Amino acid sequence: MAASISGYTFSSVCYHSANSNSDHEGFLLGEVRQEETLSISDSQISSSEFLHVVEVHNHEPCAQLFSFYDYAGKVSEENLNRILKDRRKNVIGWYRFRRNTQQQMSFREQVIHKQLTHILGIPDLVFLLFSFISTANSSTHALEYVLFRPNRRYNQRISLSIPNLGNTSQQEYKVSSVPNTSKNYANVIKEHGAEFFDKDGVMKDIRAIFQLYSALQEKVQAVCVEVDQSERVKEKIQEEVKKLKEEIALRKRSTAAEERRYQDSVNTDAHLLQDDSALSDSSPPSLTRVVLQSPPLEPSLDWPANSTPPPLYTAALPPDPPSAVLLPRPQAVGSPGHPSPSLGLGNGDGSSSDSLNRQAIGQEDQAEEDDEEEDDDEDSSEYENLVSEQLQSPFLTETVSLGRPATLWPDGDTHSSSGSS
Amino acid sequence: MHCCTSLMFLCCILTMNSLSPEVALSRISPELRPLLCSVVRNGRVGLDSTNCLRITDLKTGCTSLTPGPCCDRFKLHIPYAGETLKWDIIFNASDPELPPDFIFGEDAEFLPEPSELPHLVAWDAADPECLLQLVKELLQQYHQYQCQRLRDSSRLLFEYDSLLEDPNYGRSMEIYAGRKNSWTGEFSARFLLKLPVDFSNIPIYLLKDTALDPGEDVALLSVSFEDAEATQVFPKLFLSPSIEHALGGPSALHIPAFPSGGCLIDYVPQVCQLLTNKVQYVIQGYHKRREYIAAFLSHFGMGVVEYDAVGFTKLTLLLMWKDFCFLVHVDLPLYFPRDQPTLTFQSIYHFTSSGQLYSQVQKSYPYSPRWDGNEMAKRAKAYFKSFIPQFQEGAFANGKL
């Protein structure tokens, strides 16, 4: 059995008691309820525990001693009703305060208790005993209180807890379930409550917050749908790109085979060899290949309608190969001598390589130019170089003009002719 | 004081807490003082009326700012059946006309029926005896309660019932049924019985020799049963101081041991008889001594120097034989004539080396308790005559003039 008394009731009882010049008594009003705790553990399916909880909400002090009983300790029901009036049904116990006495029920208290149990019809009537002990020189006073349930044979004393009386920095501040029975409080709340509570008694703020929450949830749901759709589109495009890559690879292989055949046939002709060497002097052989290879590739490719048109190649491959302006030297990206296409972004020295590479590798949702870069193992690097050098801003994916030599606009504007995103 | 030992267990042993009655009364709130006066000064309850009620632990129920004296609650020590009950009595100084409340110490289960306490139901604070009467009524209820507790042991219950039937003992009995020893489950009880022995004929002189207020002359027999089967029984006799003195001091307290397998209803009359016999002896002895002295007076006439005219325990004669004068001191014992008087012959001429008169004590001489006073006087005279020559020689030989 557990018992609790609200702090203000307790202090009120103490106040009444301490101010009386004799013993003091009164009634305790409140409620008793039974709490059932179901606990499930590995060893048992469920066990329920019943706990009687006694809560003291209020008290009714008696103005004087012997107000409802006589010298023999006989309780007069009439006087009892006069004191309690309509609160009789709320009585859960009674209390007594006496100074400098033992914490034990006295003879008359026991006699009265038995009768009250019978008259009020409360089998487990409780009795709260306050005793106030003072030392001889009045230097120390102690207020002791014990809650008895004398109608039981064993375990007659129950501990009475006062919520929030203690060190609340270490314990939680508990909201007591003791209702506030003050009429004034109820009136004020009723009067001003409309500002805070709606017609169902729920605080308005709570409802508003719930609405906000629901709206957010809806939005999130909508976005989910969009994401789902775009993911599917992306998937489809990726499939197509994969297919195209395969085709490109195929074509490359076939052209490579052709070239080999052509080379073989040319090997006997010394004239062709000179041209080759001249070309290769001016530029690394890779460039030659680039120059030679890229044009045939272009027209045979089917570009998806919505993809970015390949101005990169049309513009990037002018008939003026050696122009460093138009055709960035296929040096390793990041080489110091490499004039960084002036987009104004990225690092001058070519330390933009990381970003460019990242750009190149990571930009799968970009136009297919990225994929173009990764065509062949031996070619992909050139393509990467070609394209990545032109991609100045790794982070402005949308604004980078893929395939457009940035040097055409040296002021750094990035006009993306391609509908990149 | 040898009387103290006899009533040691019944006497209040003064502790640090105890207050003299006057001090206690001075601290009590004035309105309650008359009630307590009668308790403290005249309060004798129970069988052991030589022991007063005692008050300790005076406290107040008023706020600590109330100016004193305002004590209105205290502990009352009540002797009962060899125990001391400590009951808390709670008044309210601000409502002195109201009856008190009680806490019965460790007897938490003792709950008297209020209707059995007339002085509580009709409490009258103006009557100074009210509290004392109420305490007596409570004590009666307590006795009933203890007797109820005897029901735990059929043997002890039998003892009780059998005593109850006997009108001699049934009415003046206090029972204390002790707690069960929680380890062994043993049950103990103590019976305190007032023995119906008539002490009224004991000569006054024997009784007045005590410093304590004698109170009522009473003999109490306390029988402690240490177990429910009555295999360990310890009886003890208690006499009020004057009686004990009259009967010859601590030796008067010797009683036979409780016979194993015996019961109180047989044993108690035995003790009673023993005591009665002793008292008879004492009374008889007194009369016999008187007779003896009277006889000697008449036989020796002018030879009597002095005698104890109150207790008749001593007699001194100055006799002469062949011009030899000597003194004879006769000491009559308490249990005369059973015990023989002691004769001390003393020479009036001779001194011993220590400066005392030369004397010889004679304890055994021809004597019979069946002789009457006259006969004893005659025989004594004859003895003197036969013994004196011997004495004279001794005096001359050993003493110096």
PDB file of C-alpha atoms in Angstrom, chain B residues 132-313:
ATOM      1  CA  LEU B 132      -6.604   7.365  41.014  1.00  0.00           C
ATOM      2  CA  GLN B 133      -9.880   5.527  40.812  1.00  0.00           C
ATOM      3  CA  LEU B 134      -9.658   5.375  37.070  1.00  0.00           C
ATOM      4  CA  VAL B 135      -6.184   3.900  37.301  1.00  0.00           C
ATOM      5  CA  LYS B 136      -7.461   1.273  39.709  1.00  0.00           C
ATOM      6  CA  GLU B 137     -10.265   0.388  37.329  1.00  0.00           C
ATOM      7  CA  LEU B 138      -7.832   0.150  34.476  1.00  0.00           C
ATOM      8  CA  LEU B 139      -5.661  -2.087  36.533  1.00  0.00           C
ATOM      9  CA  GLN B 140      -8.561  -4.386  37.174  1.00  0.00           C
ATOM     10  CA  GLN B 141      -9.185  -4.576  33.466  1.00  0.00           C
ATOM     11  CA  TYR B 142      -5.547  -5.230  32.958  1.00  0.00           C
ATOM     12  CA  HIS B 143      -5.696  -8.079  35.367  1.00  0.00           C
ATOM     13  CA  GLN B 144      -8.592  -9.554  33.429  1.00  0.00           C
ATOM     14  CA  TYR B 145      -6.603  -9.163  30.262  1.00  0.00           C
ATOM     15  CA  GLN B 146      -3.650 -10.987  31.724  1.00  0.00           C
ATOM     16  CA  CYS B 147      -5.830 -13.772  32.967  1.00  0.00           C
ATOM     17  CA  GLN B 148      -7.157 -14.111  29.465  1.00  0.00           C
ATOM     18  CA  ARG B 149      -3.650 -14.530  28.237  1.00  0.00           C
ATOM     19  CA  LEU B 150      -3.158 -17.443  30.548  1.00  0.00           C
ATOM     20  CA  ARG B 151      -5.363 -19.350  28.227  1.00  0.00           C
ATOM     21  CA  ASP B 152      -2.347 -19.999  26.088  1.00  0.00           C
ATOM     22  CA  SER B 153      -1.215 -22.515  28.605  1.00  0.00           C
ATOM     23  CA  SER B 154      -3.672 -25.011  29.935  1.00  0.00           C
ATOM     24  CA  ARG B 155      -1.500 -25.867  32.894  1.00  0.00           C
ATOM     25  CA  LEU B 156      -1.250 -22.316  34.073  1.00  0.00           C
ATOM     26  CA  LEU B 157      -4.879 -21.768  33.419  1.00  0.00           C
ATOM     27  CA  PHE B 158      -5.611 -24.668  35.690  1.00  0.00           C
ATOM     28  CA  GLU B 159      -3.482 -23.151  38.387  1.00  0.00           C
ATOM     29  CA  TYR B 160      -5.296 -19.929  38.053  1.00  0.00           C
ATOM     30  CA  ASP B 161      -8.736 -21.421  38.079  1.00  0.00           C
ATOM     31  CA  SER B 162      -8.032 -23.543  41.086  1.00  0.00           C
ATOM     32  CA  LEU B 163      -6.780 -20.597  43.034  1.00  0.00           C
ATOM     33  CA  LEU B 164      -9.699 -18.523  41.928  1.00  0.00           C
ATOM     34  CA  GLU B 165     -12.093 -20.956  43.470  1.00  0.00           C
ATOM     35  CA  ASP B 166     -10.495 -20.724  46.825  1.00  0.00           C
ATOM     36  CA  PRO B 167     -11.950 -17.711  48.547  1.00  0.00           C
ATOM     37  CA  ASN B 168      -8.821 -17.251  50.568  1.00  0.00           C
ATOM     38  CA  TYR B 169      -6.690 -16.487  47.588  1.00  0.00           C
ATOM     39  CA  GLY B 170      -8.989 -15.879  44.697  1.00  0.00           C
ATOM     40  CA  ARG B 171      -9.771 -12.318  45.497  1.00  0.00           C
ATOM     41  CA  SER B 172      -6.322 -11.016  46.035  1.00  0.00           C
ATOM     42  CA  MET B 173      -4.328 -12.216  43.156  1.00  0.00           C
ATOM     43  CA  GLU B 174      -2.370 -10.484  40.480  1.00  0.00           C
ATOM     44  CA  ILE B 175      -1.389 -12.332  37.387  1.00  0.00           C
ATOM     45  CA  TYR B 176       1.175 -11.262  34.926  1.00  0.00           C
ATOM     46  CA  ALA B 177       1.240 -13.461  31.875  1.00  0.00           C
ATOM     47  CA  GLY B 178       4.498 -12.618  30.296  1.00  0.00           C
ATOM     48  CA  ARG B 179       5.370 -12.518  26.697  1.00  0.00           C
ATOM     49  CA  LYS B 180       6.151 -15.639  24.899  1.00  0.00           C
ATOM     50  CA  ASN B 181       9.846 -15.974  24.450  1.00  0.00           C
ATOM     51  CA  SER B 182      10.024 -15.589  20.737  1.00  0.00           C
ATOM     52  CA  TRP B 183      12.893 -18.023  20.299  1.00  0.00           C
ATOM     53  CA  THR B 184      11.844 -20.898  22.412  1.00  0.00           C
ATOM     54  CA  GLY B 185       8.162 -20.202  22.297  1.00  0.00           C
ATOM     55  CA  GLU B 186       8.167 -20.451  26.026  1.00  0.00           C
ATOM     56  CA  PHE B 187       5.482 -18.800  27.925  1.00  0.00           C
ATOM     57  CA  SER B 188       6.065 -17.396  31.339  1.00  0.00           C
ATOM     58  CA  ALA B 189       3.752 -16.099  33.984  1.00  0.00           C
ATOM     59  CA  ARG B 190       3.915 -14.742  37.450  1.00  0.00           C
ATOM     60  CA  PHE B 191       1.357 -15.093  40.155  1.00  0.00           C
ATOM     61  CA  LEU B 192       1.409 -12.645  42.987  1.00  0.00           C
ATOM     62  CA  LEU B 193      -0.743 -13.689  45.865  1.00  0.00           C
ATOM     63  CA  LYS B 194      -1.569 -11.999  49.066  1.00  0.00           C
ATOM     64  CA  LEU B 195      -1.387 -14.492  51.863  1.00  0.00           C
ATOM     65  CA  PRO B 196      -4.241 -14.329  54.284  1.00  0.00           C
ATOM     66  CA  VAL B 197      -2.137 -14.368  57.418  1.00  0.00           C
ATOM     67  CA  ASP B 198      -3.284 -12.502  60.415  1.00  0.00           C
ATOM     68  CA  PHE B 199      -0.598 -10.251  61.750  1.00  0.00           C
ATOM     69  CA  SER B 200      -2.756  -8.289  64.030  1.00  0.00           C
ATOM     70  CA  ASN B 201      -1.690 -10.006  67.214  1.00  0.00           C
ATOM     71  CA  ILE B 202       1.930  -9.381  66.765  1.00  0.00           C
ATOM     72  CA  PRO B 203       3.008  -7.276  69.660  1.00  0.00           C
ATOM     73  CA  ILE B 204       3.412  -3.681  68.777  1.00  0.00           C
ATOM     74  CA  TYR B 205       6.886  -3.386  70.065  1.00  0.00           C
ATOM     75  CA  LEU B 206       8.068  -5.673  67.353  1.00  0.00           C
ATOM     76  CA  LEU B 207       6.508  -3.610  64.668  1.00  0.00           C
ATOM     77  CA  LYS B 208       7.461  -0.137  65.600  1.00  0.00           C
ATOM     78  CA  ASP B 209      11.125  -0.597  65.072  1.00  0.00           C
ATOM     79  CA  THR B 210      11.219   0.393  61.471  1.00  0.00           C
ATOM     80  CA  ALA B 211      12.052   3.741  59.949  1.00  0.00           C
ATOM     81  CA  LEU B 212       9.901   3.325  56.894  1.00  0.00           C
ATOM     82  CA  ASP B 213       6.267   3.996  57.001  1.00  0.00           C
ATOM     83  CA  PRO B 214       5.075   0.443  57.497  1.00  0.00           C
ATOM     84  CA  GLY B 215       1.786   0.812  55.785  1.00  0.00           C
ATOM     85  CA  GLU B 216      -0.332  -2.201  55.771  1.00  0.00           C
ATOM     86  CA  ASP B 217       1.233  -5.375  57.057  1.00  0.00           C
ATOM     87  CA  VAL B 218       1.247  -7.712  54.166  1.00  0.00           C
ATOM     88  CA  ALA B 219       2.788 -10.933  53.101  1.00  0.00           C
ATOM     89  CA  LEU B 220       3.023 -11.587  49.397  1.00  0.00           C
ATOM     90  CA  LEU B 221       3.946 -14.749  47.699  1.00  0.00           C
ATOM     91  CA  SER B 222       5.285 -14.457  44.201  1.00  0.00           C
ATOM     92  CA  VAL B 223       5.465 -17.584  42.120  1.00  0.00           C
ATOM     93  CA  SER B 224       7.175 -17.364  38.757  1.00  0.00           C
ATOM     94  CA  PHE B 225       6.520 -19.961  36.150  1.00  0.00           C
ATOM     95  CA  GLU B 226       9.259 -19.868  33.618  1.00  0.00           C
ATOM     96  CA  ASP B 227       7.612 -22.283  31.295  1.00  0.00           C
ATOM     97  CA  ALA B 228       4.135 -23.311  30.457  1.00  0.00           C
ATOM     98  CA  GLU B 229       4.558 -26.816  31.792  1.00  0.00           C
ATOM     99  CA  ALA B 230       5.443 -25.604  35.268  1.00  0.00           C
ATOM    100  CA  THR B 231       8.724 -27.432  35.436  1.00  0.00           C
ATOM    101  CA  GLN B 232      10.611 -24.344  36.475  1.00  0.00           C
ATOM    102  CA  VAL B 233       8.880 -22.644  39.282  1.00  0.00           C
ATOM    103  CA  PHE B 234      10.430 -20.063  41.538  1.00  0.00           C
ATOM    104  CA  PRO B 235       8.519 -18.986  44.591  1.00  0.00           C
ATOM    105  CA  LYS B 236       9.482 -16.029  46.673  1.00  0.00           C
ATOM    106  CA  LEU B 237       8.054 -14.580  49.824  1.00  0.00           C
ATOM    107  CA  PHE B 238       7.818 -10.894  50.443  1.00  0.00           C
ATOM    108  CA  LEU B 239       6.949  -9.324  53.732  1.00  0.00           C
ATOM    109  CA  SER B 240       6.418  -5.764  54.632  1.00  0.00           C
ATOM    110  CA  PRO B 241       9.379  -4.426  56.565  1.00  0.00           C
ATOM    111  CA  SER B 242       7.823  -4.461  60.000  1.00  0.00           C
ATOM    112  CA  ILE B 243       6.583  -7.984  59.687  1.00  0.00           C
ATOM    113  CA  GLU B 244       9.900  -9.148  58.482  1.00  0.00           C
ATOM    114  CA  HIS B 245      11.577  -7.541  61.408  1.00  0.00           C
ATOM    115  CA  ALA B 246       9.031  -8.920  63.780  1.00  0.00           C
ATOM    116  CA  LEU B 247       9.577 -12.388  62.496  1.00  0.00           C
ATOM    117  CA  GLY B 248      13.278 -12.258  62.917  1.00  0.00           C
ATOM    118  CA  GLY B 249      14.753 -10.623  59.829  1.00  0.00           C
ATOM    119  CA  PRO B 250      15.650 -12.172  56.451  1.00  0.00           C
ATOM    120  CA  SER B 251      15.485 -15.655  57.856  1.00  0.00           C
ATOM    121  CA  ALA B 252      11.773 -15.216  58.010  1.00  0.00           C
ATOM    122  CA  LEU B 253      11.680 -15.314  54.234  1.00  0.00           C
ATOM    123  CA  HIS B 254      12.756 -18.872  53.932  1.00  0.00           C
ATOM    124  CA  ILE B 255      10.104 -20.995  52.423  1.00  0.00           C
ATOM    125  CA  PRO B 256      10.160 -24.514  51.083  1.00  0.00           C
ATOM    126  CA  ALA B 257      10.854 -25.036  47.411  1.00  0.00           C
ATOM    127  CA  PHE B 258       8.023 -25.611  45.062  1.00  0.00           C
ATOM    128  CA  PRO B 259       7.534 -29.327  44.720  1.00  0.00           C
ATOM    129  CA  SER B 260       7.962 -30.516  41.171  1.00  0.00           C
ATOM    130  CA  GLY B 261       4.677 -31.618  39.814  1.00  0.00           C
ATOM    131  CA  GLY B 262       2.910 -29.841  42.585  1.00  0.00           C
ATOM    132  CA  CYS B 263       0.404 -27.134  42.149  1.00  0.00           C
ATOM    133  CA  LEU B 264      -0.258 -23.829  43.700  1.00  0.00           C
ATOM    134  CA  ILE B 265      -3.433 -24.804  45.358  1.00  0.00           C
ATOM    135  CA  ASP B 266      -1.433 -27.181  47.544  1.00  0.00           C
ATOM    136  CA  TYR B 267       1.675 -25.154  47.892  1.00  0.00           C
ATOM    137  CA  VAL B 268       0.216 -21.852  48.820  1.00  0.00           C
ATOM    138  CA  PRO B 269      -1.642 -23.073  51.882  1.00  0.00           C
ATOM    139  CA  GLN B 270       1.566 -24.727  52.930  1.00  0.00           C
ATOM    140  CA  VAL B 271       3.419 -21.472  52.848  1.00  0.00           C
ATOM    141  CA  CYS B 272       0.548 -19.800  54.550  1.00  0.00           C
ATOM    142  CA  GLN B 273       0.657 -22.287  57.342  1.00  0.00           C
ATOM    143  CA  LEU B 274       4.354 -21.880  57.748  1.00  0.00           C
ATOM    144  CA  LEU B 275       3.992 -18.208  58.064  1.00  0.00           C
ATOM    145  CA  THR B 276       1.117 -18.495  60.411  1.00  0.00           C
ATOM    146  CA  ASN B 277       3.122 -20.806  62.567  1.00  0.00           C
ATOM    147  CA  LYS B 278       5.928 -18.367  62.685  1.00  0.00           C
ATOM    148  CA  VAL B 279       3.614 -15.634  63.656  1.00  0.00           C
ATOM    149  CA  GLN B 280       2.169 -17.858  66.339  1.00  0.00           C
ATOM    150  CA  TYR B 281       5.580 -18.590  67.638  1.00  0.00           C
ATOM    151  CA  VAL B 282       6.371 -14.986  67.818  1.00  0.00           C
ATOM    152  CA  ILE B 283       3.213 -14.171  69.611  1.00  0.00           C
ATOM    153  CA  GLN B 284       3.596 -17.051  71.913  1.00  0.00           C
ATOM    154  CA  GLY B 285       7.139 -16.234  72.519  1.00  0.00           C
ATOM    155  CA  TYR B 286       6.165 -12.825  73.644  1.00  0.00           C
ATOM    156  CA  HIS B 287       3.708 -14.120  76.085  1.00  0.00           C
ATOM    157  CA  LYS B 288       5.995 -16.772  77.297  1.00  0.00           C
ATOM    158  CA  ARG B 289       8.711 -14.338  77.909  1.00  0.00           C
ATOM    159  CA  ARG B 290       6.400 -12.188  79.835  1.00  0.00           C
ATOM    160  CA  GLU B 291       5.498 -15.103  81.919  1.00  0.00           C
ATOM    161  CA  TYR B 292       9.101 -15.983  82.466  1.00  0.00           C
ATOM    162  CA  ILE B 293      10.040 -12.542  83.544  1.00  0.00           C
ATOM    163  CA  ALA B 294       7.063 -12.328  85.802  1.00  0.00           C
ATOM    164  CA  ALA B 295       8.051 -15.574  87.424  1.00  0.00           C
ATOM    165  CA  PHE B 296      11.591 -14.447  87.945  1.00  0.00           C
ATOM    166  CA  LEU B 297      10.384 -11.235  89.379  1.00  0.00           C
ATOM    167  CA  SER B 298       8.355 -13.010  91.880  1.00  0.00           C
ATOM    168  CA  HIS B 299      11.107 -15.510  92.675  1.00  0.00           C
ATOM    169  CA  PHE B 300      13.962 -13.168  92.887  1.00  0.00           C
ATOM    170  CA  GLY B 301      12.135 -10.101  94.021  1.00  0.00           C
ATOM    171  CA  MET B 302      14.660  -7.545  95.079  1.00  0.00           C
ATOM    172  CA  GLY B 303      17.322  -9.282  93.139  1.00  0.00           C
ATOM    173  CA  VAL B 304      16.031  -7.954  89.874  1.00  0.00           C
ATOM    174  CA  VAL B 305      18.082  -5.040  88.709  1.00  0.00           C
ATOM    175  CA  GLU B 306      16.265  -4.315  85.517  1.00  0.00           C
ATOM    176  CA  TYR B 307      14.250  -5.980  82.853  1.00  0.00           C
ATOM    177  CA  ASP B 308      12.818  -5.161  79.481  1.00  0.00           C
ATOM    178  CA  ALA B 309       9.276  -4.272  80.284  1.00  0.00           C
ATOM    179  CA  VAL B 310       8.209  -3.881  76.689  1.00  0.00           C
ATOM    180  CA  GLY B 311       9.626  -6.815  74.815  1.00  0.00           C
ATOM    181  CA  PHE B 312      10.579  -8.884  77.809  1.00  0.00           C
ATOM    182  CA  THR B 313      13.745  -9.912  76.167  1.00  0.00           C
TER     183      THR B 313
END
